[in-house]
Amino acid sequence: MDPRNVNPEISILGDKPTRDRGQGGRNFSAHVEYNPDPITRNLRRVYDEVAAEPIPADLKQLLDELEGLKERDPDA
Amino acid sequence: MHDIAQTPAAPVAFDFKRDLVAMLPHLRNFARSLARNPARADDLVQDCIVKALANIHRFDPETRLRPWLFTILRNTFYSDIRKRRREVEDVDGAYAARLSDPPRQNGKLDFEDFKVAFAKLPLEQREALTLVGASGCSYIEAASVCGCAVGTIKSRVNRGRRRLQAVFDGNDAPEGDDSDSGRQSGEPVARVW
């Protein structure tokens, strides 16, 4: 408490800032979006390479079949 | 090739395909970090999709699709390992031995060298690094995917990074027990991501 404040009910420093605890850290992501270190950059680059590759024919066919299954299911 | 029509039909309450397509690069990257072979990794992804569809009724849309799919893919990989251990696990280090040592260029490691060094990491460190470092999973998510404690994931990430950093710095991999049990209780784990 500020010793200059004679009335503890009224804060002369204004409202005490409250910390937004959000989800209590449950959604904390370990990702650091700014200035990643070289290892992180390279890990992401590996991912980017994979993401840039075309989807193999087998997988594409599987996804097409999935679409067909969904169309046959009226509840989908 | 799997016949998706053989999987039990279940009402899909959310746009599974859209979400799946969005997840595909992450699944393929994670599968590759496990299997270290693109063709095998794509087979794993395929198996994962088929299993996910067969068990879609177990998926709670309130939870996140990403850790659920990662878990299925990882379980598929480990089941496969148990079936064909010699072929996949590289217990004798044969795969690692085939990889050439990365050349050191003024202490810098280029991307191809990084990939070689990464492939030499133990499986548990590769999966932890990929989940946390490349796929943006939280430590909690990664721990749930790998079925271990959050501290274990942090430890694996930390050890994997130390090994890669040692190669970056032109040093040999740090000595010491690389297993989870090798970490002393209470040993601080540096926050790296």
PDB file of C-alpha atoms in Angstrom:
ATOM      1  CA  MET A   1       0.000   0.000   0.000  1.00  0.00           C
ATOM      2  CA  ASP A   2       1.186   3.492  -0.753  1.00  0.00           C
ATOM      3  CA  PRO A   3       2.081   5.216   2.601  1.00  0.00           C
ATOM      4  CA  ARG A   4       0.917   8.581   1.217  1.00  0.00           C
ATOM      5  CA  ASN A   5      -2.590   7.307   0.820  1.00  0.00           C
ATOM      6  CA  VAL A   6      -4.484   8.169   4.013  1.00  0.00           C
ATOM      7  CA  ASN A   7      -7.665   6.513   2.843  1.00  0.00           C
ATOM      8  CA  PRO A   8      -7.001   2.957   1.901  1.00  0.00           C
ATOM      9  CA  GLU A   9     -10.434   2.773   0.258  1.00  0.00           C
ATOM     10  CA  ILE A  10      -9.349   5.231  -2.419  1.00  0.00           C
ATOM     11  CA  SER A  11      -6.217   4.516  -4.283  1.00  0.00           C
ATOM     12  CA  ILE A  12      -4.280   7.583  -5.307  1.00  0.00           C
ATOM     13  CA  LEU A  13      -2.520   5.513  -7.882  1.00  0.00           C
ATOM     14  CA  GLY A  14      -5.707   4.658  -9.710  1.00  0.00           C
ATOM     15  CA  ASP A  15      -7.208   1.289 -10.191  1.00  0.00           C
ATOM     16  CA  LYS A  16      -4.896  -1.529  -9.491  1.00  0.00           C
ATOM     17  CA  PRO A  17      -4.129  -3.152 -12.784  1.00  0.00           C
ATOM     18  CA  THR A  18      -5.443  -6.644 -12.973  1.00  0.00           C
ATOM     19  CA  ARG A  19      -3.664  -9.302 -14.877  1.00  0.00           C
ATOM     20  CA  ASP A  20      -5.723 -11.119 -17.436  1.00  0.00           C
ATOM     21  CA  ARG A  21      -5.086 -14.701 -16.567  1.00  0.00           C
ATOM     22  CA  GLY A  22      -6.871 -15.901 -19.691  1.00  0.00           C
ATOM     23  CA  GLN A  23      -7.004 -19.649 -19.805  1.00  0.00           C
ATOM     24  CA  GLY A  24      -4.542 -20.024 -17.003  1.00  0.00           C
ATOM     25  CA  GLY A  25      -1.838 -21.019 -19.427  1.00  0.00           C
ATOM     26  CA  ARG A  26      -3.788 -23.941 -20.764  1.00  0.00           C
ATOM     27  CA  ASN A  27      -3.578 -22.602 -24.272  1.00  0.00           C
ATOM     28  CA  PHE A  28      -0.011 -21.529 -23.911  1.00  0.00           C
ATOM     29  CA  SER A  29       1.843 -22.274 -27.054  1.00  0.00           C
ATOM     30  CA  ALA A  30       5.500 -22.900 -26.841  1.00  0.00           C
ATOM     31  CA  HIS A  31       5.872 -21.283 -30.248  1.00  0.00           C
ATOM     32  CA  VAL A  32       7.841 -18.069 -30.269  1.00  0.00           C
ATOM     33  CA  GLU A  33       6.744 -16.099 -33.282  1.00  0.00           C
ATOM     34  CA  TYR A  34       9.443 -13.464 -33.098  1.00  0.00           C
ATOM     35  CA  ASN A  35      13.060 -13.934 -33.984  1.00  0.00           C
ATOM     36  CA  PRO A  36      13.196 -17.728 -33.835  1.00  0.00           C
ATOM     37  CA  ASP A  37      16.594 -19.259 -33.296  1.00  0.00           C
ATOM     38  CA  PRO A  38      18.333 -21.186 -36.120  1.00  0.00           C
ATOM     39  CA  ILE A  39      17.114 -24.576 -34.918  1.00  0.00           C
ATOM     40  CA  THR A  40      13.499 -23.428 -34.835  1.00  0.00           C
ATOM     41  CA  ARG A  41      13.903 -21.793 -38.239  1.00  0.00           C
ATOM     42  CA  ASN A  42      15.254 -25.008 -39.702  1.00  0.00           C
ATOM     43  CA  LEU A  43      12.501 -27.110 -38.141  1.00  0.00           C
ATOM     44  CA  ARG A  44       9.934 -24.823 -39.708  1.00  0.00           C
ATOM     45  CA  ARG A  45      11.764 -24.907 -42.980  1.00  0.00           C
ATOM     46  CA  VAL A  46      11.521 -28.687 -42.973  1.00  0.00           C
ATOM     47  CA  TYR A  47       7.793 -28.312 -42.425  1.00  0.00           C
ATOM     48  CA  ASP A  48       7.540 -25.712 -45.208  1.00  0.00           C
ATOM     49  CA  GLU A  49       9.270 -28.083 -47.596  1.00  0.00           C
ATOM     50  CA  VAL A  50       6.845 -30.881 -46.813  1.00  0.00           C
ATOM     51  CA  ALA A  51       3.870 -28.519 -47.061  1.00  0.00           C
ATOM     52  CA  ALA A  52       5.031 -27.332 -50.486  1.00  0.00           C
ATOM     53  CA  GLU A  53       5.156 -30.843 -51.881  1.00  0.00           C
ATOM     54  CA  PRO A  54       2.183 -32.055 -53.880  1.00  0.00           C
ATOM     55  CA  ILE A  55      -0.132 -34.475 -52.137  1.00  0.00           C
ATOM     56  CA  PRO A  56       0.646 -38.020 -53.316  1.00  0.00           C
ATOM     57  CA  ALA A  57      -1.939 -39.629 -55.595  1.00  0.00           C
ATOM     58  CA  ASP A  58      -2.866 -42.270 -53.002  1.00  0.00           C
ATOM     59  CA  LEU A  59      -3.596 -39.682 -50.365  1.00  0.00           C
ATOM     60  CA  LYS A  60      -5.511 -37.532 -52.815  1.00  0.00           C
ATOM     61  CA  GLN A  61      -7.641 -40.499 -53.781  1.00  0.00           C
ATOM     62  CA  LEU A  62      -8.303 -41.206 -50.128  1.00  0.00           C
ATOM     63  CA  LEU A  63      -9.457 -37.646 -49.580  1.00  0.00           C
ATOM     64  CA  ASP A  64     -11.708 -37.862 -52.638  1.00  0.00           C
ATOM     65  CA  GLU A  65     -13.264 -41.021 -51.242  1.00  0.00           C
ATOM     66  CA  LEU A  66     -13.784 -39.217 -47.977  1.00  0.00           C
ATOM     67  CA  GLU A  67     -15.657 -36.496 -49.816  1.00  0.00           C
ATOM     68  CA  GLY A  68     -17.822 -39.130 -51.531  1.00  0.00           C
ATOM     69  CA  LEU A  69     -18.582 -40.761 -48.193  1.00  0.00           C
ATOM     70  CA  LYS A  70     -19.625 -37.440 -46.758  1.00  0.00           C
ATOM     71  CA  GLU A  71     -21.940 -36.763 -49.697  1.00  0.00           C
ATOM     72  CA  ARG A  72     -23.653 -40.105 -49.166  1.00  0.00           C
ATOM     73  CA  ASP A  73     -24.203 -39.300 -45.512  1.00  0.00           C
ATOM     74  CA  PRO A  74     -27.137 -36.878 -45.242  1.00  0.00           C
ATOM     75  CA  ASP A  75     -26.251 -36.066 -41.640  1.00  0.00           C
ATOM     76  CA  ALA A  76     -22.788 -34.911 -42.554  1.00  0.00           C
TER      77      ALA A  76
ATOM     78  CA  MET B   1      -4.364 -48.798 -50.677  1.00  0.00           C
ATOM     79  CA  HIS B   2      -7.055 -48.806 -48.083  1.00  0.00           C
ATOM     80  CA  ASP B   3     -10.699 -49.073 -48.926  1.00  0.00           C
ATOM     81  CA  ILE B   4     -12.304 -46.262 -47.059  1.00  0.00           C
ATOM     82  CA  ALA B   5     -15.765 -47.594 -47.885  1.00  0.00           C
ATOM     83  CA  GLN B   6     -15.047 -50.511 -45.545  1.00  0.00           C
ATOM     84  CA  THR B   7     -14.831 -48.213 -42.549  1.00  0.00           C
ATOM     85  CA  PRO B   8     -18.046 -47.916 -40.534  1.00  0.00           C
ATOM     86  CA  ALA B   9     -20.075 -44.940 -41.620  1.00  0.00           C
ATOM     87  CA  ALA B  10     -20.415 -42.350 -38.898  1.00  0.00           C
ATOM     88  CA  PRO B  11     -22.116 -39.008 -39.026  1.00  0.00           C
ATOM     89  CA  VAL B  12     -19.476 -36.366 -39.436  1.00  0.00           C
ATOM     90  CA  ALA B  13     -20.721 -33.331 -37.575  1.00  0.00           C
ATOM     91  CA  PHE B  14     -17.930 -31.047 -38.651  1.00  0.00           C
ATOM     92  CA  ASP B  15     -16.103 -30.535 -41.875  1.00  0.00           C
ATOM     93  CA  PHE B  16     -13.683 -33.340 -41.349  1.00  0.00           C
ATOM     94  CA  LYS B  17     -12.225 -33.176 -44.799  1.00  0.00           C
ATOM     95  CA  ARG B  18     -11.528 -29.468 -44.637  1.00  0.00           C
ATOM     96  CA  ASP B  19      -9.848 -29.818 -41.273  1.00  0.00           C
ATOM     97  CA  LEU B  20      -7.990 -32.885 -42.438  1.00  0.00           C
ATOM     98  CA  VAL B  21      -6.640 -31.173 -45.531  1.00  0.00           C
ATOM     99  CA  ALA B  22      -5.468 -28.293 -43.356  1.00  0.00           C
ATOM    100  CA  MET B  23      -3.723 -30.781 -41.090  1.00  0.00           C
ATOM    101  CA  LEU B  24      -2.170 -32.818 -43.877  1.00  0.00           C
ATOM    102  CA  PRO B  25       1.191 -30.985 -44.079  1.00  0.00           C
ATOM    103  CA  HIS B  26       1.587 -31.286 -40.304  1.00  0.00           C
ATOM    104  CA  LEU B  27       0.727 -34.978 -40.398  1.00  0.00           C
ATOM    105  CA  ARG B  28       3.136 -35.637 -43.249  1.00  0.00           C
ATOM    106  CA  ASN B  29       5.903 -33.707 -41.527  1.00  0.00           C
ATOM    107  CA  PHE B  30       5.328 -35.494 -38.225  1.00  0.00           C
ATOM    108  CA  ALA B  31       5.212 -38.870 -39.994  1.00  0.00           C
ATOM    109  CA  ARG B  32       8.466 -38.082 -41.734  1.00  0.00           C
ATOM    110  CA  SER B  33      10.162 -37.145 -38.497  1.00  0.00           C
ATOM    111  CA  LEU B  34       9.151 -40.542 -37.143  1.00  0.00           C
ATOM    112  CA  ALA B  35       9.731 -42.767 -40.155  1.00  0.00           C
ATOM    113  CA  ARG B  36      12.538 -40.790 -41.854  1.00  0.00           C
ATOM    114  CA  ASN B  37      11.303 -42.073 -45.190  1.00  0.00           C
ATOM    115  CA  PRO B  38       8.850 -40.049 -47.308  1.00  0.00           C
ATOM    116  CA  ALA B  39       7.055 -43.008 -48.883  1.00  0.00           C
ATOM    117  CA  ARG B  40       6.690 -44.765 -45.562  1.00  0.00           C
ATOM    118  CA  ALA B  41       5.572 -41.535 -43.947  1.00  0.00           C
ATOM    119  CA  ASP B  42       2.800 -41.108 -46.506  1.00  0.00           C
ATOM    120  CA  ASP B  43       1.661 -44.678 -45.854  1.00  0.00           C
ATOM    121  CA  LEU B  44       1.493 -43.794 -42.175  1.00  0.00           C
ATOM    122  CA  VAL B  45      -0.601 -40.711 -42.915  1.00  0.00           C
ATOM    123  CA  GLN B  46      -2.912 -42.808 -45.029  1.00  0.00           C
ATOM    124  CA  ASP B  47      -3.352 -45.356 -42.232  1.00  0.00           C
ATOM    125  CA  CYS B  48      -3.915 -42.519 -39.803  1.00  0.00           C
ATOM    126  CA  ILE B  49      -6.712 -41.027 -41.917  1.00  0.00           C
ATOM    127  CA  VAL B  50      -8.441 -44.374 -42.306  1.00  0.00           C
ATOM    128  CA  LYS B  51      -8.251 -45.035 -38.559  1.00  0.00           C
ATOM    129  CA  ALA B  52      -9.423 -41.523 -37.758  1.00  0.00           C
ATOM    130  CA  LEU B  53     -12.460 -41.968 -39.967  1.00  0.00           C
ATOM    131  CA  ALA B  54     -13.232 -45.364 -38.469  1.00  0.00           C
ATOM    132  CA  ASN B  55     -13.133 -43.809 -35.003  1.00  0.00           C
ATOM    133  CA  ILE B  56     -14.647 -40.460 -35.816  1.00  0.00           C
ATOM    134  CA  HIS B  57     -17.543 -41.174 -33.451  1.00  0.00           C
ATOM    135  CA  ARG B  58     -15.019 -41.157 -30.598  1.00  0.00           C
ATOM    136  CA  PHE B  59     -13.771 -37.715 -31.451  1.00  0.00           C
ATOM    137  CA  ASP B  60     -15.195 -34.937 -29.344  1.00  0.00           C
ATOM    138  CA  PRO B  61     -15.504 -31.849 -31.594  1.00  0.00           C
ATOM    139  CA  GLU B  62     -15.002 -29.701 -28.498  1.00  0.00           C
ATOM    140  CA  THR B  63     -11.451 -30.929 -28.324  1.00  0.00           C
ATOM    141  CA  ARG B  64      -8.800 -30.195 -30.892  1.00  0.00           C
ATOM    142  CA  LEU B  65      -8.410 -32.301 -33.969  1.00  0.00           C
ATOM    143  CA  ARG B  66      -4.660 -31.775 -34.195  1.00  0.00           C
ATOM    144  CA  PRO B  67      -3.508 -33.698 -31.104  1.00  0.00           C
ATOM    145  CA  TRP B  68      -6.087 -36.382 -31.807  1.00  0.00           C
ATOM    146  CA  LEU B  69      -4.717 -37.017 -35.304  1.00  0.00           C
ATOM    147  CA  PHE B  70      -1.112 -36.795 -34.136  1.00  0.00           C
ATOM    148  CA  THR B  71      -1.868 -39.390 -31.475  1.00  0.00           C
ATOM    149  CA  ILE B  72      -3.440 -41.771 -33.994  1.00  0.00           C
ATOM    150  CA  LEU B  73      -0.513 -41.340 -36.350  1.00  0.00           C
ATOM    151  CA  ARG B  74       2.013 -41.910 -33.586  1.00  0.00           C
ATOM    152  CA  ASN B  75       0.194 -44.982 -32.286  1.00  0.00           C
ATOM    153  CA  THR B  76       0.071 -46.354 -35.819  1.00  0.00           C
ATOM    154  CA  PHE B  77       3.804 -45.846 -36.177  1.00  0.00           C
ATOM    155  CA  TYR B  78       4.642 -47.528 -32.897  1.00  0.00           C
ATOM    156  CA  SER B  79       2.313 -50.455 -33.630  1.00  0.00           C
ATOM    157  CA  ASP B  80       4.132 -50.827 -36.899  1.00  0.00           C
ATOM    158  CA  ILE B  81       7.474 -50.747 -35.132  1.00  0.00           C
ATOM    159  CA  ARG B  82       6.392 -53.560 -32.871  1.00  0.00           C
ATOM    160  CA  LYS B  83       5.397 -55.588 -35.905  1.00  0.00           C
ATOM    161  CA  ARG B  84       8.532 -54.928 -37.891  1.00  0.00           C
ATOM    162  CA  ARG B  85      11.014 -53.802 -35.319  1.00  0.00           C
ATOM    163  CA  ARG B  86      14.205 -54.671 -37.107  1.00  0.00           C
ATOM    164  CA  GLU B  87      13.130 -52.958 -40.269  1.00  0.00           C
ATOM    165  CA  VAL B  88      11.961 -49.705 -38.798  1.00  0.00           C
ATOM    166  CA  GLU B  89      13.449 -48.945 -35.433  1.00  0.00           C
ATOM    167  CA  ASP B  90      17.071 -48.831 -36.494  1.00  0.00           C
ATOM    168  CA  VAL B  91      18.005 -50.247 -33.115  1.00  0.00           C
ATOM    169  CA  ASP B  92      21.498 -51.018 -34.306  1.00  0.00           C
ATOM    170  CA  GLY B  93      21.992 -47.502 -35.620  1.00  0.00           C
ATOM    171  CA  ALA B  94      22.367 -48.724 -39.192  1.00  0.00           C
ATOM    172  CA  TYR B  95      20.384 -45.839 -40.608  1.00  0.00           C
ATOM    173  CA  ALA B  96      22.285 -43.290 -38.578  1.00  0.00           C
ATOM    174  CA  ALA B  97      25.576 -44.825 -39.636  1.00  0.00           C
ATOM    175  CA  ARG B  98      24.641 -44.367 -43.295  1.00  0.00           C
ATOM    176  CA  LEU B  99      24.137 -40.679 -42.764  1.00  0.00           C
ATOM    177  CA  SER B 100      27.243 -38.711 -43.428  1.00  0.00           C
ATOM    178  CA  ASP B 101      28.581 -36.428 -40.764  1.00  0.00           C
ATOM    179  CA  PRO B 102      27.599 -32.852 -41.454  1.00  0.00           C
ATOM    180  CA  PRO B 103      30.549 -30.782 -42.561  1.00  0.00           C
ATOM    181  CA  ARG B 104      31.272 -27.790 -40.398  1.00  0.00           C
ATOM    182  CA  GLN B 105      31.526 -24.501 -42.218  1.00  0.00           C
ATOM    183  CA  ASN B 106      32.748 -21.803 -39.914  1.00  0.00           C
ATOM    184  CA  GLY B 107      30.498 -23.118 -37.193  1.00  0.00           C
ATOM    185  CA  LYS B 108      27.434 -22.765 -39.434  1.00  0.00           C
ATOM    186  CA  LEU B 109      25.213 -25.617 -40.306  1.00  0.00           C
ATOM    187  CA  ASP B 110      23.336 -25.388 -43.536  1.00  0.00           C
ATOM    188  CA  PHE B 111      19.876 -26.752 -44.023  1.00  0.00           C
ATOM    189  CA  GLU B 112      20.848 -30.086 -45.514  1.00  0.00           C
ATOM    190  CA  ASP B 113      23.288 -30.641 -42.693  1.00  0.00           C
ATOM    191  CA  PHE B 114      20.584 -29.777 -40.233  1.00  0.00           C
ATOM    192  CA  LYS B 115      18.320 -32.450 -41.715  1.00  0.00           C
ATOM    193  CA  VAL B 116      21.078 -35.045 -41.419  1.00  0.00           C
ATOM    194  CA  ALA B 117      21.765 -34.057 -37.813  1.00  0.00           C
ATOM    195  CA  PHE B 118      18.050 -34.092 -37.032  1.00  0.00           C
ATOM    196  CA  ALA B 119      17.610 -37.569 -38.511  1.00  0.00           C
ATOM    197  CA  LYS B 120      20.344 -38.813 -36.193  1.00  0.00           C
ATOM    198  CA  LEU B 121      18.485 -37.713 -33.082  1.00  0.00           C
ATOM    199  CA  PRO B 122      16.724 -40.377 -31.030  1.00  0.00           C
ATOM    200  CA  LEU B 123      13.129 -40.967 -32.046  1.00  0.00           C
ATOM    201  CA  GLU B 124      11.656 -39.483 -28.872  1.00  0.00           C
ATOM    202  CA  GLN B 125      13.578 -36.245 -29.411  1.00  0.00           C
ATOM    203  CA  ARG B 126      12.631 -36.025 -33.084  1.00  0.00           C
ATOM    204  CA  GLU B 127       8.951 -36.328 -32.332  1.00  0.00           C
ATOM    205  CA  ALA B 128       9.101 -33.829 -29.467  1.00  0.00           C
ATOM    206  CA  LEU B 129      11.011 -31.292 -31.543  1.00  0.00           C
ATOM    207  CA  THR B 130       8.678 -31.685 -34.512  1.00  0.00           C
ATOM    208  CA  LEU B 131       5.514 -31.343 -32.451  1.00  0.00           C
ATOM    209  CA  VAL B 132       6.682 -28.336 -30.460  1.00  0.00           C
ATOM    210  CA  GLY B 133       9.086 -26.672 -32.852  1.00  0.00           C
ATOM    211  CA  ALA B 134       7.510 -27.214 -36.254  1.00  0.00           C
ATOM    212  CA  SER B 135       3.819 -27.877 -35.595  1.00  0.00           C
ATOM    213  CA  GLY B 136       3.374 -25.296 -32.871  1.00  0.00           C
ATOM    214  CA  CYS B 137       1.972 -27.708 -30.316  1.00  0.00           C
ATOM    215  CA  SER B 138       2.060 -26.569 -26.732  1.00  0.00           C
ATOM    216  CA  TYR B 139       4.054 -28.707 -24.359  1.00  0.00           C
ATOM    217  CA  ILE B 140       0.752 -29.936 -22.930  1.00  0.00           C
ATOM    218  CA  GLU B 141      -0.505 -30.992 -26.352  1.00  0.00           C
ATOM    219  CA  ALA B 142       2.772 -32.657 -27.218  1.00  0.00           C
ATOM    220  CA  ALA B 143       2.746 -34.507 -23.900  1.00  0.00           C
ATOM    221  CA  SER B 144      -0.775 -35.776 -24.532  1.00  0.00           C
ATOM    222  CA  VAL B 145       0.227 -36.939 -28.024  1.00  0.00           C
ATOM    223  CA  CYS B 146       3.300 -38.748 -26.733  1.00  0.00           C
ATOM    224  CA  GLY B 147       1.562 -40.083 -23.643  1.00  0.00           C
ATOM    225  CA  CYS B 148       4.096 -38.686 -21.211  1.00  0.00           C
ATOM    226  CA  ALA B 149       4.486 -35.907 -18.676  1.00  0.00           C
ATOM    227  CA  VAL B 150       4.919 -32.301 -19.752  1.00  0.00           C
ATOM    228  CA  GLY B 151       8.307 -32.256 -18.038  1.00  0.00           C
ATOM    229  CA  THR B 152       9.386 -35.230 -20.118  1.00  0.00           C
ATOM    230  CA  ILE B 153       8.508 -33.407 -23.330  1.00  0.00           C
ATOM    231  CA  LYS B 154      10.408 -30.324 -22.185  1.00  0.00           C
ATOM    232  CA  SER B 155      13.365 -32.508 -21.360  1.00  0.00           C
ATOM    233  CA  ARG B 156      13.279 -34.232 -24.760  1.00  0.00           C
ATOM    234  CA  VAL B 157      13.022 -30.924 -26.585  1.00  0.00           C
ATOM    235  CA  ASN B 158      15.844 -29.535 -24.523  1.00  0.00           C
ATOM    236  CA  ARG B 159      18.131 -32.494 -25.115  1.00  0.00           C
ATOM    237  CA  GLY B 160      17.345 -32.553 -28.836  1.00  0.00           C
ATOM    238  CA  ARG B 161      18.113 -28.887 -29.122  1.00  0.00           C
ATOM    239  CA  ARG B 162      21.335 -29.262 -27.181  1.00  0.00           C
ATOM    240  CA  ARG B 163      22.453 -31.977 -29.567  1.00  0.00           C
ATOM    241  CA  LEU B 164      21.598 -29.917 -32.634  1.00  0.00           C
ATOM    242  CA  GLN B 165      23.197 -26.852 -31.118  1.00  0.00           C
ATOM    243  CA  ALA B 166      26.353 -28.840 -30.451  1.00  0.00           C
ATOM    244  CA  VAL B 167      26.537 -29.696 -34.135  1.00  0.00           C
ATOM    245  CA  PHE B 168      25.895 -26.042 -34.965  1.00  0.00           C
ATOM    246  CA  ASP B 169      28.749 -25.037 -32.738  1.00  0.00           C
ATOM    247  CA  GLY B 170      31.043 -27.597 -34.274  1.00  0.00           C
ATOM    248  CA  ASN B 171      31.216 -29.665 -31.102  1.00  0.00           C
ATOM    249  CA  ASP B 172      30.364 -33.283 -30.654  1.00  0.00           C
ATOM    250  CA  ALA B 173      27.045 -34.200 -29.156  1.00  0.00           C
ATOM    251  CA  PRO B 174      26.999 -33.581 -25.430  1.00  0.00           C
ATOM    252  CA  GLU B 175      27.902 -36.578 -23.364  1.00  0.00           C
ATOM    253  CA  GLY B 176      25.509 -38.168 -20.985  1.00  0.00           C
ATOM    254  CA  ASP B 177      22.540 -40.435 -20.792  1.00  0.00           C
ATOM    255  CA  ASP B 178      20.074 -39.502 -23.491  1.00  0.00           C
ATOM    256  CA  SER B 179      17.161 -41.357 -22.029  1.00  0.00           C
ATOM    257  CA  ASP B 180      14.362 -39.744 -20.098  1.00  0.00           C
ATOM    258  CA  SER B 181      15.618 -41.372 -16.941  1.00  0.00           C
ATOM    259  CA  GLY B 182      18.971 -39.740 -17.475  1.00  0.00           C
ATOM    260  CA  ARG B 183      17.629 -36.423 -16.349  1.00  0.00           C
ATOM    261  CA  GLN B 184      18.152 -35.710 -12.706  1.00  0.00           C
ATOM    262  CA  SER B 185      15.043 -34.950 -10.742  1.00  0.00           C
ATOM    263  CA  GLY B 186      14.612 -31.225 -10.367  1.00  0.00           C
ATOM    264  CA  GLU B 187      17.047 -30.425 -13.141  1.00  0.00           C
ATOM    265  CA  PRO B 188      15.922 -27.153 -14.678  1.00  0.00           C
ATOM    266  CA  VAL B 189      14.757 -27.341 -18.258  1.00  0.00           C
ATOM    267  CA  ALA B 190      15.497 -24.287 -20.288  1.00  0.00           C
ATOM    268  CA  ARG B 191      12.497 -22.781 -22.005  1.00  0.00           C
ATOM    269  CA  VAL B 192      13.358 -22.937 -25.650  1.00  0.00           C
ATOM    270  CA  TRP B 193      10.104 -22.338 -27.476  1.00  0.00           C
TER     271      TRP B 193
END
